[in-house]
C-alpha positions as MATLAB code, in Angstrom:
seq = 'MKPKETWTTELKNGIFGGLTPMIDPFDKTKFYISDGWGSSYPSMKLRQLSFEDGKELKTASVKNSVRCIYFNPDKRNIFAVTDNKIFLINKIDFSIIKKFEKGIQKYSDYISSNDKDTLLLMNYNADFLFVYNYETEKGLKKKVKTCRGIYKESENTYLLFCPKAGSIQQYDLQTNKLKEILQTAIFYKAHKSKSDKFYLHLGKLIEATSNTHEKIEPLNQIDIYSKSDLTNKSELKFDFHFDQFIVSENEETLYLIHNNKYWVYSLLKQKIEEEIILDEKVRIAQLFDEQKAFISYEYDKPDKITYWKF';
ca = [
     146.012  -10.439  -73.057;
     144.025   -7.570  -74.507;
     140.471   -7.567  -73.056;
     137.500   -7.959  -75.404;
     134.057   -6.443  -74.948;
     131.500   -9.223  -74.462;
     128.333   -7.204  -73.931;
     127.077   -3.752  -73.025;
     123.766   -3.062  -71.316;
     121.924    0.118  -70.429;
     120.535    0.325  -66.896;
     117.610    2.204  -65.409;
     120.045    4.216  -63.268;
     123.786    4.732  -63.004;
     125.995    2.550  -60.781;
     128.495    5.233  -59.702;
     128.154    5.688  -55.928;
     126.202    2.452  -55.570;
     127.195   -1.050  -54.538;
     130.428   -2.226  -56.143;
     129.402   -5.063  -58.514;
     129.396   -8.217  -56.400;
     129.393  -11.821  -57.548;
     126.888  -14.267  -56.060;
     129.061  -16.635  -53.968;
     126.585  -19.493  -54.470;
     125.798  -18.971  -58.156;
     128.721  -17.488  -60.040;
     126.685  -16.910  -63.185;
     125.073  -13.886  -61.493;
     126.165  -10.600  -59.963;
     124.569   -7.737  -58.013;
     124.578   -3.967  -58.396;
     122.555   -1.123  -56.904;
     121.509    2.268  -58.203;
     123.928    5.058  -57.389;
     124.190    8.819  -57.215;
     121.738   10.861  -59.256;
     118.976    8.244  -59.087;
     115.546    9.225  -57.799;
     114.828    7.484  -54.490;
     111.552    5.826  -55.621;
     113.394    4.162  -58.521;
     116.357    2.787  -56.561;
     116.745   -0.995  -56.403;
     119.083   -3.853  -55.660;
     119.524   -5.589  -59.018;
     120.631   -9.101  -59.980;
     122.147   -9.462  -63.478;
     123.454  -12.301  -65.617;
     127.160  -12.544  -66.435;
     126.269  -14.249  -69.700;
     124.456  -11.369  -71.374;
     123.994   -8.568  -68.832;
     120.246   -9.055  -68.638;
     118.495   -7.966  -65.462;
     117.056  -11.041  -63.746;
     115.511   -9.788  -60.498;
     115.130   -6.571  -58.537;
     114.170   -5.527  -55.020;
     112.871   -2.002  -54.469;
     114.779   -0.504  -51.533;
     114.367    3.180  -52.498;
     117.960    3.999  -51.607;
     121.463    2.962  -52.587;
     122.697   -0.348  -51.169;
     126.009    0.112  -49.345;
     126.800   -3.538  -48.589;
     125.170   -6.967  -48.714;
     125.556  -10.226  -46.817;
     124.683  -13.629  -48.271;
     123.220  -16.015  -45.723;
     124.880  -19.471  -45.922;
     121.394  -20.999  -46.242;
     121.567  -19.689  -49.858;
     118.024  -18.393  -49.551;
     118.345  -14.945  -47.986;
     120.339  -11.725  -48.365;
     120.791   -8.827  -45.957;
     120.978   -5.577  -47.966;
     122.091   -2.470  -46.070;
     121.086    1.001  -47.287;
     121.846    4.388  -45.702;
     119.178    4.049  -43.029;
     117.580    0.584  -43.305;
     118.438   -3.109  -43.419;
     116.415   -5.366  -45.718;
     116.115   -9.123  -45.403;
     115.475  -10.267  -48.983;
     114.429  -13.670  -50.291;
     117.206  -14.591  -52.732;
     114.925  -16.912  -54.707;
     112.240  -14.411  -55.750;
     113.709  -11.132  -54.404;
     110.691  -10.441  -52.216;
     111.371   -8.357  -49.114;
     110.863  -10.548  -46.062;
     111.467   -7.839  -43.485;
     112.668   -4.262  -43.244;
     114.643   -3.205  -40.162;
     114.545    0.457  -39.169;
     114.315    0.411  -35.389;
     117.554    0.864  -33.477;
     119.927    0.505  -36.415;
     123.031    2.552  -37.069;
     123.042    4.513  -40.332;
     125.602    4.411  -43.152;
     127.225    0.993  -42.697;
     129.772   -0.026  -45.357;
     130.897   -3.402  -43.997;
     128.871   -6.331  -42.705;
     129.243   -9.807  -41.250;
     127.001  -12.118  -39.216;
     126.935  -15.055  -36.847;
     124.204  -16.478  -39.137;
     121.910  -16.893  -36.176;
     120.591  -13.598  -34.833;
     123.274  -10.898  -35.088;
     124.824   -8.589  -37.683;
     128.151   -6.796  -37.223;
     128.304   -3.469  -39.085;
     130.709   -0.579  -39.504;
     130.971    2.632  -41.469;
     134.381    3.056  -43.099;
     135.076    6.196  -41.066;
     133.178    5.437  -37.840;
     134.683    5.165  -34.369;
     132.698    2.092  -33.374;
     131.521   -1.368  -34.361;
     127.718   -1.695  -34.329;
     126.449   -5.101  -33.164;
     122.778   -5.520  -34.096;
     120.513   -8.331  -32.896;
     117.869   -8.547  -35.602;
     115.682  -10.837  -33.497;
     115.257   -8.277  -30.709;
     115.983   -5.268  -33.007;
     118.442   -3.882  -30.473;
     122.075   -2.952  -30.934;
     125.193   -1.950  -29.056;
     128.313   -0.005  -29.965;
     131.899   -1.085  -29.359;
     134.512    1.647  -29.663;
     137.067    0.929  -32.387;
     138.802    3.217  -34.901;
     137.518    3.129  -38.518;
     137.031    0.058  -40.714;
     138.110   -1.510  -43.992;
     136.677   -4.971  -43.444;
     134.966   -7.392  -41.039;
     135.993  -11.018  -41.502;
     134.351  -13.909  -39.698;
     136.652  -16.487  -38.096;
     133.993  -18.422  -36.185;
     130.482  -17.883  -34.857;
     131.876  -15.718  -32.064;
     135.162  -14.275  -33.342;
     135.708  -11.656  -36.074;
     138.669   -9.723  -37.422;
     138.265   -5.959  -37.768;
     140.661   -4.106  -40.064;
     141.133   -0.604  -38.631;
     143.067    1.575  -41.121;
     143.445    4.873  -39.269;
     144.740    3.161  -36.148;
     146.952    0.839  -38.201;
     145.570   -2.161  -36.387;
     143.899   -5.549  -36.860;
     141.613   -6.355  -33.957;
     139.913   -9.607  -32.977;
     136.387   -9.124  -31.642;
     134.665  -11.700  -29.447;
     130.904  -11.488  -29.876;
     130.171  -13.540  -26.774;
     132.234  -11.420  -24.376;
     132.046   -8.118  -26.332;
     135.824   -7.747  -26.011;
     138.522   -6.639  -28.442;
     142.101   -7.859  -28.704;
     144.710   -6.408  -31.034;
     146.496   -9.132  -32.961;
     148.632   -6.931  -35.200;
     149.892   -3.340  -35.231;
     150.487   -2.098  -38.775;
     151.133    1.054  -40.729;
     148.118    3.176  -41.689;
     146.379    1.506  -44.616;
     143.852    2.473  -47.278;
     142.206   -0.885  -48.045;
     142.565   -4.459  -46.855;
     141.856   -8.038  -47.872;
     141.957  -11.306  -45.926;
     142.501  -14.383  -48.070;
     141.215  -17.897  -47.454;
     144.767  -18.922  -46.562;
     144.712  -16.370  -43.722;
     147.002  -13.839  -45.324;
     146.383  -10.128  -44.795;
     146.924   -7.818  -47.777;
     147.141   -4.178  -46.711;
     147.208   -1.361  -49.267;
     149.105    1.284  -47.314;
     147.839    4.843  -47.034;
     148.631    8.321  -45.798;
     146.403   10.262  -43.412;
     145.374   13.662  -44.767;
     144.253   16.013  -42.010;
     140.950   17.855  -42.241;
     140.889   21.475  -43.313;
     138.253   24.179  -43.000;
     136.466   22.805  -46.082;
     137.589   19.160  -46.366;
     137.196   16.053  -44.213;
     140.042   13.979  -42.857;
     140.820   11.092  -45.205;
     143.306    8.382  -46.056;
     144.904    8.522  -49.491;
     146.471    5.416  -51.057;
     150.211    4.893  -51.313;
     151.917    2.699  -53.922;
     152.638   -0.183  -51.548;
     150.977   -3.397  -50.368;
     152.172   -5.195  -47.236;
     151.393   -8.900  -46.841;
     151.229  -10.724  -43.509;
     150.521  -14.359  -42.766;
     148.393  -15.013  -39.694;
     150.551  -18.027  -38.887;
     153.593  -15.744  -38.497;
     152.689  -12.099  -37.944;
     156.288  -11.125  -37.198;
     157.230  -11.309  -40.881;
     155.803   -9.304  -43.748;
     156.358   -8.925  -47.455;
     156.468   -5.449  -48.973;
     155.399   -4.849  -52.558;
     156.336   -1.384  -53.803;
     155.187   -0.003  -57.144;
     156.116    3.056  -59.190;
     152.537    3.914  -60.253;
     149.309    4.994  -58.575;
     146.454    2.560  -57.952;
     143.406    2.703  -55.674;
     141.901   -0.770  -56.028;
     143.449   -4.210  -55.784;
     142.141   -7.741  -56.274;
     143.902  -10.898  -55.071;
     143.288  -14.034  -57.151;
     141.687  -16.999  -55.418;
     144.907  -19.038  -55.679;
     146.954  -16.044  -54.493;
     149.241  -16.204  -57.501;
     148.102  -12.942  -59.084;
     147.476   -9.404  -57.918;
     145.408   -6.975  -60.016;
     146.113   -3.292  -59.389;
     143.500   -0.869  -60.715;
     143.121    2.867  -61.253;
     140.309    4.377  -63.344;
     140.855    3.047  -66.892;
     144.045    1.080  -66.181;
     144.966   -2.192  -64.557;
     148.219   -4.020  -63.981;
     148.674   -7.784  -63.580;
     151.335   -8.607  -60.993;
     152.622  -12.163  -60.510;
     153.053  -12.937  -56.828;
     155.078  -16.022  -57.814;
     157.483  -14.242  -60.184;
     157.271  -10.955  -58.256;
     156.926   -8.794  -61.337;
     154.382   -6.906  -63.425;
     153.377   -9.151  -66.319;
     150.885   -6.915  -68.060;
     149.613   -3.348  -68.198;
     146.233   -2.617  -69.788;
     145.077    0.918  -70.628;
     141.506    1.468  -71.837;
     139.865    4.572  -73.265;
     140.344    7.498  -70.888;
     136.570    7.757  -70.319;
     136.341    4.182  -68.994;
     136.177    3.426  -65.278;
     136.742   -0.144  -64.087;
     134.027   -0.871  -61.511;
     135.041   -4.402  -60.531;
     137.337   -7.199  -61.703;
     136.527  -10.904  -61.334;
     139.586  -13.160  -61.372;
     137.744  -16.491  -61.655;
     135.771  -15.279  -64.690;
     138.842  -13.490  -66.107;
     136.595  -10.512  -66.669;
     135.740   -7.028  -65.443;
     132.820   -4.606  -65.524;
     133.258   -0.986  -66.549;
     131.272    2.166  -67.246;
     132.138    5.517  -68.807;
     132.442    8.302  -66.268;
     129.895   10.431  -68.117;
     127.550    7.452  -68.742;
     127.331    5.487  -65.469;
     124.003    3.931  -66.568;
     125.709    1.919  -69.315;
     127.951   -0.962  -68.226;
     130.246   -3.149  -70.310;
     131.504   -6.666  -69.551;
     135.022   -7.448  -70.744;
     136.826  -10.821  -70.916;
     140.600  -11.156  -70.796;
];
């Protein structure tokens, strides 16, 4: 189905390089963004917007770009992580309850928590997991290769998706020990579903040169594992380039995204059902399966976002 523009809103700053638009898990009428590259530090905020009309509802001044956020299950508080600080924010009125600077690790892209006193954080390219006790404001490092996701299994056990090593590790917070549960190919991005399936977008390691950093580039393949039987995997191979993917909540649909294009793949029928190509200036920032919608911006106008329904 051809998507239709529902609303467009102009922001104070651009979103490119900021937090990927994130839905509120406890109130799905709202979503969150943060100010991105090119914004002046004093103006940079975490922003809550309405899906209905794009209006800005609340802001918290963090004076930096937010890299990741964690919603406390109490539905009252949010941890917002910037380059060099962690903010505990009241979700009701967006007041800053506390700012953590002492003993934290900079540049964290992934976050989880035991919802008691500890945050687990990793930079996408770091060689360690950072475990931070926000009650004592002290942390420790656990050596592990790179990260594309931290998923909580219980109060004490977490899955770490380590792309460069091609590995999924289980971390025990109580004992501070790691156990590999699955060796995989190198991957670019990862997703763990509620049904305990692992979706791995495979990648290729590009070595560093004299003027470039080492990086992983995406391949045109997604491997799917089920935690109940890790010996078997499904391989989905495509004949086009994509660098984002979204798995529907019911795990019947896979959305594959690149810049101004997205493809709808049926996991039940195992075929592409739709290809959508937007204006070449458009960049899809995030797609929301439940809302059957996505948010975009134009690459030369990252301060103007559009909400599309499909």
